[in-house]
Short mmCIF file of C-alpha atoms in Angstrom, two decimals:
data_model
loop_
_atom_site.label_atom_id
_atom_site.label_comp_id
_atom_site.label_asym_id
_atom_site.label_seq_id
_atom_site.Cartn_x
_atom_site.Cartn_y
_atom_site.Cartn_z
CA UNK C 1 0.00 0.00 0.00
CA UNK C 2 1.27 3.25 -0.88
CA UNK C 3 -0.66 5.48 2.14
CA UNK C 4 2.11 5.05 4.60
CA UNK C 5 4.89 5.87 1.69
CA UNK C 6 2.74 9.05 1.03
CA UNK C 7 2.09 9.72 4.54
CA UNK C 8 5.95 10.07 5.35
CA UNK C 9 6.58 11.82 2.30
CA UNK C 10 3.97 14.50 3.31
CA UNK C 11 5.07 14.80 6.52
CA UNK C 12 9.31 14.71 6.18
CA UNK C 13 9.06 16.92 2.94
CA UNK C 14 6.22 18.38 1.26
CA UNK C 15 4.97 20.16 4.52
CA UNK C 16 8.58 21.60 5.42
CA UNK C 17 9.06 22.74 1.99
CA UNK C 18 5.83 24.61 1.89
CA UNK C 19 5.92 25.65 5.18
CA UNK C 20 9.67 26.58 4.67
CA UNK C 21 8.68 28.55 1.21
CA UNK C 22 6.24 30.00 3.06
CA UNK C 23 8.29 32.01 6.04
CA UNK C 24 9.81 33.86 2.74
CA UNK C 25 6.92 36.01 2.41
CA UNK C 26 6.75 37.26 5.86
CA UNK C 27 8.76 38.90 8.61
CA UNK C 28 9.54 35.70 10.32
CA UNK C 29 13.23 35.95 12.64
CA UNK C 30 14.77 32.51 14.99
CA UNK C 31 14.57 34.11 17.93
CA UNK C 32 12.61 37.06 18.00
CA UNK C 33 9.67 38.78 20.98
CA UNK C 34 7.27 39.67 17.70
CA UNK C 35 5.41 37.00 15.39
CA UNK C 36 5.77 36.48 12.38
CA UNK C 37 3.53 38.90 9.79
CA UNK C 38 2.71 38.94 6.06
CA UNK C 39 4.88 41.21 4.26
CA UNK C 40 4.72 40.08 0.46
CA UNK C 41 7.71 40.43 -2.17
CA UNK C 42 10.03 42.69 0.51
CA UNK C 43 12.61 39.74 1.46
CA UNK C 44 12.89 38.96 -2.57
CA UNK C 45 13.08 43.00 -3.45
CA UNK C 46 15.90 42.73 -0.39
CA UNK C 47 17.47 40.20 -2.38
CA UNK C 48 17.66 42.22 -5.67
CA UNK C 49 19.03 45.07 -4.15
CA UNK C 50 21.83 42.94 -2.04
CA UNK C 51 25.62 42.76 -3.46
CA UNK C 52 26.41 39.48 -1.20
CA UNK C 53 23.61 37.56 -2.92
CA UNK C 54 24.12 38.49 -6.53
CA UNK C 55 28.16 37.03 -5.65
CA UNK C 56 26.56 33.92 -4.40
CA UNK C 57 24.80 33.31 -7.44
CA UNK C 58 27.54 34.23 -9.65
CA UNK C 59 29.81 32.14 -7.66
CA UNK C 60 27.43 29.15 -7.67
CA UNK C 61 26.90 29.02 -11.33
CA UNK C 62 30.55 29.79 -11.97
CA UNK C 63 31.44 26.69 -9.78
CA UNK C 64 28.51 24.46 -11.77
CA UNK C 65 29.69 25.50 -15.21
CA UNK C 66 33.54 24.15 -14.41
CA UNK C 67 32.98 21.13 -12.15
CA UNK C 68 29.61 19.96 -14.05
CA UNK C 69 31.37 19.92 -17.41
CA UNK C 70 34.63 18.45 -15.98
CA UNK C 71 33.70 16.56 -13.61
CA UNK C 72 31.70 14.32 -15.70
CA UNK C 73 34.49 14.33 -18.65
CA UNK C 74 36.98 13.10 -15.54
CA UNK C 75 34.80 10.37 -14.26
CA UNK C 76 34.35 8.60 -18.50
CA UNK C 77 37.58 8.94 -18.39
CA UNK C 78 38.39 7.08 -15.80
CA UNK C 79 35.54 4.36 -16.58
CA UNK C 80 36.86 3.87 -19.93
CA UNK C 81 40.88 3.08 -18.40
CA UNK C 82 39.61 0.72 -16.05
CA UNK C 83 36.76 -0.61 -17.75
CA UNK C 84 39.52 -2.60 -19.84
CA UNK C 85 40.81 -6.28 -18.88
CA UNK C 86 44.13 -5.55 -17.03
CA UNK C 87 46.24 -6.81 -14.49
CA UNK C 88 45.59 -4.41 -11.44
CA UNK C 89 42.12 -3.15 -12.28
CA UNK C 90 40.27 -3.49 -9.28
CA UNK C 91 43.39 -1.82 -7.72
CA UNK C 92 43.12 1.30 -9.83
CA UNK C 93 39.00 1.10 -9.01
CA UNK C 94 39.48 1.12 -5.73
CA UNK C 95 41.74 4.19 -5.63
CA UNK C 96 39.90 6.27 -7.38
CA UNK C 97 36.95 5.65 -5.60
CA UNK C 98 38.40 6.34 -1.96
CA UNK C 99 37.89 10.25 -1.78
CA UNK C 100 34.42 9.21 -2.07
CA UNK C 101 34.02 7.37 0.99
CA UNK C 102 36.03 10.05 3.00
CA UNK C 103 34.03 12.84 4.42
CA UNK C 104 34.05 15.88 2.51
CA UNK C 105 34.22 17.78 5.99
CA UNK C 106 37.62 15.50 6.92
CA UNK C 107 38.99 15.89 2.50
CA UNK C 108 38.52 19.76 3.71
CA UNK C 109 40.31 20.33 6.32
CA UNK C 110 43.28 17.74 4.62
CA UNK C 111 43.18 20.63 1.36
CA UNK C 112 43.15 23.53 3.81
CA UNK C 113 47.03 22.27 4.72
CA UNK C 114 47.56 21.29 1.69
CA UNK C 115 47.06 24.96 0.14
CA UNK C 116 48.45 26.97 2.60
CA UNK C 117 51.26 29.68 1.74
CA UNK C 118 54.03 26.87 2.85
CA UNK C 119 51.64 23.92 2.32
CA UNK C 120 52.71 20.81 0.32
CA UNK C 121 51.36 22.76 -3.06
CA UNK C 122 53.51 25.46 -3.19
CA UNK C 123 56.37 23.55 -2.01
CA UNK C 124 55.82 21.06 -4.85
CA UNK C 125 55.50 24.48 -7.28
CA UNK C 126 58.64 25.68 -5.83
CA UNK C 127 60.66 22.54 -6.19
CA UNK C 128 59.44 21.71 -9.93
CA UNK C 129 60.18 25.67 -11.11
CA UNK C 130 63.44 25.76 -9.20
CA UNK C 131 62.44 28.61 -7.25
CA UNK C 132 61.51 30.58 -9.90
CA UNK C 133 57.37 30.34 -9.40
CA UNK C 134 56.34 31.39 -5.94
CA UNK C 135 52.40 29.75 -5.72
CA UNK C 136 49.78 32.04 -4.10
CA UNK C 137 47.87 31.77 -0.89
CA UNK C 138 45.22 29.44 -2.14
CA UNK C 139 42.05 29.94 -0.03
CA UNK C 140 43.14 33.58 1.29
CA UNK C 141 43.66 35.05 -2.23
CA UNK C 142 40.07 36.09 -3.75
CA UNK C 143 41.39 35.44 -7.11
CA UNK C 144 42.29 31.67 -6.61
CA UNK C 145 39.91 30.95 -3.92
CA UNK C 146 36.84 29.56 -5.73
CA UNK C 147 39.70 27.86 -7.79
CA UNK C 148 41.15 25.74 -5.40
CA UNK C 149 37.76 24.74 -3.99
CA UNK C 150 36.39 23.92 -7.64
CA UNK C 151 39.91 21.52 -7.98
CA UNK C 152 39.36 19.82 -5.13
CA UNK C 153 35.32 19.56 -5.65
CA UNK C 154 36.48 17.87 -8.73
CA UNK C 155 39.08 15.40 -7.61
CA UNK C 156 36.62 14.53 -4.51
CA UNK C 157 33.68 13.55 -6.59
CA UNK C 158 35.15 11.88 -9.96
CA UNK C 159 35.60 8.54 -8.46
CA UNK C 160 31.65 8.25 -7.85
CA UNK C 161 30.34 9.30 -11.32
CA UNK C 162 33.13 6.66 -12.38
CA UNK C 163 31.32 4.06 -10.93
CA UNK C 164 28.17 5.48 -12.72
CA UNK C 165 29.94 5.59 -16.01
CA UNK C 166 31.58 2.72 -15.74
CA UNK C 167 27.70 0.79 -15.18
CA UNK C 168 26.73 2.28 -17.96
CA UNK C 169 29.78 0.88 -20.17
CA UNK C 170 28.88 -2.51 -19.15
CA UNK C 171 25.17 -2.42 -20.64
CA UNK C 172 26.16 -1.84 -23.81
CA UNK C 173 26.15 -5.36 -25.62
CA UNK C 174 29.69 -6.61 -26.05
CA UNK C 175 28.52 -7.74 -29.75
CA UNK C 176 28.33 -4.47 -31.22
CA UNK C 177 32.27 -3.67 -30.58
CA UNK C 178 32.83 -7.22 -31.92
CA UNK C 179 31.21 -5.92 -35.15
CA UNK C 180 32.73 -2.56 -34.87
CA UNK C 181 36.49 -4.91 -35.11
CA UNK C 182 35.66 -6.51 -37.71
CA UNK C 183 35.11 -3.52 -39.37
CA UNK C 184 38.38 -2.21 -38.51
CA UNK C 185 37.03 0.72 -37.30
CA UNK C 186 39.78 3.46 -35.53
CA UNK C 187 39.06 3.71 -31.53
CA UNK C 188 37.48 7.54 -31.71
CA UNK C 189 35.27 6.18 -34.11
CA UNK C 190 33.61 3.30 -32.17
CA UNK C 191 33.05 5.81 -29.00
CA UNK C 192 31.50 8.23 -30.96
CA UNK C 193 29.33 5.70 -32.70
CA UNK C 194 28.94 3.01 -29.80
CA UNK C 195 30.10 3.70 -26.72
CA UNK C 196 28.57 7.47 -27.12
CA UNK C 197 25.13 6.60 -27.91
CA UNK C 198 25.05 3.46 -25.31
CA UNK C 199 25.86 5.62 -22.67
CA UNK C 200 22.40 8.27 -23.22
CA UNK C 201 20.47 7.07 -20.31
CA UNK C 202 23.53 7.46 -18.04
CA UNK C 203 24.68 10.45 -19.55
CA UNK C 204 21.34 12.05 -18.50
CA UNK C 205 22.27 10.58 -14.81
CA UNK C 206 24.83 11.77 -14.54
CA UNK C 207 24.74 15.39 -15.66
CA UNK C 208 21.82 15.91 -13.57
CA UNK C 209 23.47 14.73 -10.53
CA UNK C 210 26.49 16.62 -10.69
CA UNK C 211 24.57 19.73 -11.53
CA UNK C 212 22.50 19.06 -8.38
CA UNK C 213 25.69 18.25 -6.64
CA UNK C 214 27.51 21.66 -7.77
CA UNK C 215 24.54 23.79 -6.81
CA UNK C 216 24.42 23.07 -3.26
CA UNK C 217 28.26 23.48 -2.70
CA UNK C 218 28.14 24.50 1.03
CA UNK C 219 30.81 21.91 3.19
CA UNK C 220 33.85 23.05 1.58
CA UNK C 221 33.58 26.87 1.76
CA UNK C 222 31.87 26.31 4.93
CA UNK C 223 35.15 24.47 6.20
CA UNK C 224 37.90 26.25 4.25
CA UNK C 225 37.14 29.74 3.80
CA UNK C 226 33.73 30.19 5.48
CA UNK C 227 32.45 32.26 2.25
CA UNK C 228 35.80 34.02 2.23
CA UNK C 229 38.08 36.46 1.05
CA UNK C 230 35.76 39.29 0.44
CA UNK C 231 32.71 36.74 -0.76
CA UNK C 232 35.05 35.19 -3.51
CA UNK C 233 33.08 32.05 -2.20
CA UNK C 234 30.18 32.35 -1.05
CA UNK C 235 27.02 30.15 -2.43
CA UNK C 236 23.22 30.06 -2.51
CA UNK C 237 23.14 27.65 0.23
CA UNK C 238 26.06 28.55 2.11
CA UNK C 239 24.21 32.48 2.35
CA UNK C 240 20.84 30.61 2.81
CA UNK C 241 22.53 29.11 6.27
CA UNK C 242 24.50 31.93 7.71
CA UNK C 243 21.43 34.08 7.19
CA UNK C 244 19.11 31.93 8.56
CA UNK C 245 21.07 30.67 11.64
CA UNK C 246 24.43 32.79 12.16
CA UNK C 247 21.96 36.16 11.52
CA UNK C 248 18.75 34.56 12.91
CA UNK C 249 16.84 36.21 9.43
CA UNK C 250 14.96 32.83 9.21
CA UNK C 251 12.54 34.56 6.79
CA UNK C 252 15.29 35.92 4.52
CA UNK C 253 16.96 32.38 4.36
CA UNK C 254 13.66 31.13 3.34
CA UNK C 255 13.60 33.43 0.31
CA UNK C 256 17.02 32.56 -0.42
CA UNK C 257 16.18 28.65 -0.73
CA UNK C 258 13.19 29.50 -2.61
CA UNK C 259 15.38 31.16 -5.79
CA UNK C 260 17.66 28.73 -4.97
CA UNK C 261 14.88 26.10 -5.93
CA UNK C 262 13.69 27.58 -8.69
CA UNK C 263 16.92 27.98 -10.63
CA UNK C 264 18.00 24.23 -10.24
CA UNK C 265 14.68 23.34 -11.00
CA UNK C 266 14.70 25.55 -14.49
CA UNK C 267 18.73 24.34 -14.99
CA UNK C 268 17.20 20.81 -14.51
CA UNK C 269 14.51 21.04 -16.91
CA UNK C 270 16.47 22.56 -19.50
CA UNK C 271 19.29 19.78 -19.12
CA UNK C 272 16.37 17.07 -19.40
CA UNK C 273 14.97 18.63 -22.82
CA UNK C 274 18.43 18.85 -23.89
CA UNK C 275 19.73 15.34 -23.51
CA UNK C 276 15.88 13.73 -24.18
CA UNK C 277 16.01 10.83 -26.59
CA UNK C 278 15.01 12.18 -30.27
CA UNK C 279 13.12 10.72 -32.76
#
């Protein structure tokens, strides 16, 4: 029966999202001696008007448009290496794979050292140029900040859209690269024309998780440079949290995850008409 399913599923998320979406259009504060009133479009005409928010959303899609795009090209490419028959493949899947299972809060703080003015970076930089290339201060400078976070973003997720990828390789019937052989046809040419087209349903998968994925960046910049220097990093949903807890505007937080919603959902839709199956 599907009542209890529906039950839960009103309870745990359609009434906290409505509820949530609904504190946007009033006055409502965390702690605060007055209740919450009606006060229409102000918090969204607040949000027009504020400098902080329109970074957030350029440094949101910024960090989609890299990491989505590279991300995904990262992750086939590592499917396709160790999708072959080798000696030491379930090594090589294995290491890849292991950023995934470490906590993003614990990969953080391990890339906070590692970019530091003398971290193991720079001193890697230094040794390689001979001293002649000094690297920057990673997470402090506002013009490699959102950088180094969209690296490591990257290096963190590629091993699970791997795995992804690498399902999707093994659907696609073995019979049709036997044919493609005996053909003789060159290796770019039997991915474009096989592998490519075998992979649609996964492709789809795949782009819309990572998009989803990129859009609520909040852990790392949380962790490494708490929005930091001079908003070079701050997101939708990192702003959406400090407002709503760190400045108590619970009602301006709301309106924050509202737009928030609303431009993954339209980013989402577009990405589904654009990789739908064509006649």
């Amino acid at each position: 029966m599907a009542s209890p399913a529906v039950l839960l599923l009103l309870v745990f998320f359609v009434i906290p999202v409505v509820l949530a979406f609904g504190l946007a259009f009033t006055s409502a504060r965390l702690v605060s001696p007055t209740p919450p009133r009606f006060v229409g479009l102000r918090n969204f005409a607040m949000l027009a008007e504020d400098p902080v928010f329109l970074r957030s959303v350029l440094n949101t899609f910024a960090f989609a448009a890299v990491v989505v795009p590279v991300q995904a090209g990262l992750a086939l490419g590592l499917a396709l290496l160790v999708n072959g028959r080798f000696r030491g493949t379930n090594f090589f899947r294995t290491v890849y794979f292991i950023p995934v299972v470490t906590s993003m809060v614990v990969v953080s703080i391990v890339w906070t050292f590692l970019y530091q003015k003398d971290g193991l970076l720079n001193r890697i930089i230094d040794a390689v140029t001979f001293g002649l290339v000094q690297g920057p201060d990673w997470l402090n400078d506002p013009s490699t900040s959102l950088a180094a976070i969209i690296f490591m973003s990257v290096w963190q997720g590629a091993g699970f859209h791997m795995i992804i990828w690498l399902a999707g390789l093994q659907t696609i019937p073995a019979d049709l690269y036997e044919a493609a052989s005996i053909d003789g046809v060159s290796r770019w040419t039997r991915f474009r024309f096989v592998t490519w087209p075998g992979l649609r349903a996964t492709r789809t998968f795949v782009l819309i998780t990572i998009t989803i994925s990129a859009f609520s960046l909040f852990t790392q910049v949380n962790v490494m440079t708490q929005g930091g220097p001079l908003d070079s990093t701050t997101t939708l949903v990192y702003q959406a949290v400090r407002s709503g807890y760190q400045q108590q505007q619970t009602a301006y937080a709301s309106a924050i995850s509202l737009v928030f919603f609303v431009l993954v959902l339209i980013v989402s839709l577009v990405q589904r008409y654009l990789t739908r199956e064509k006649d």
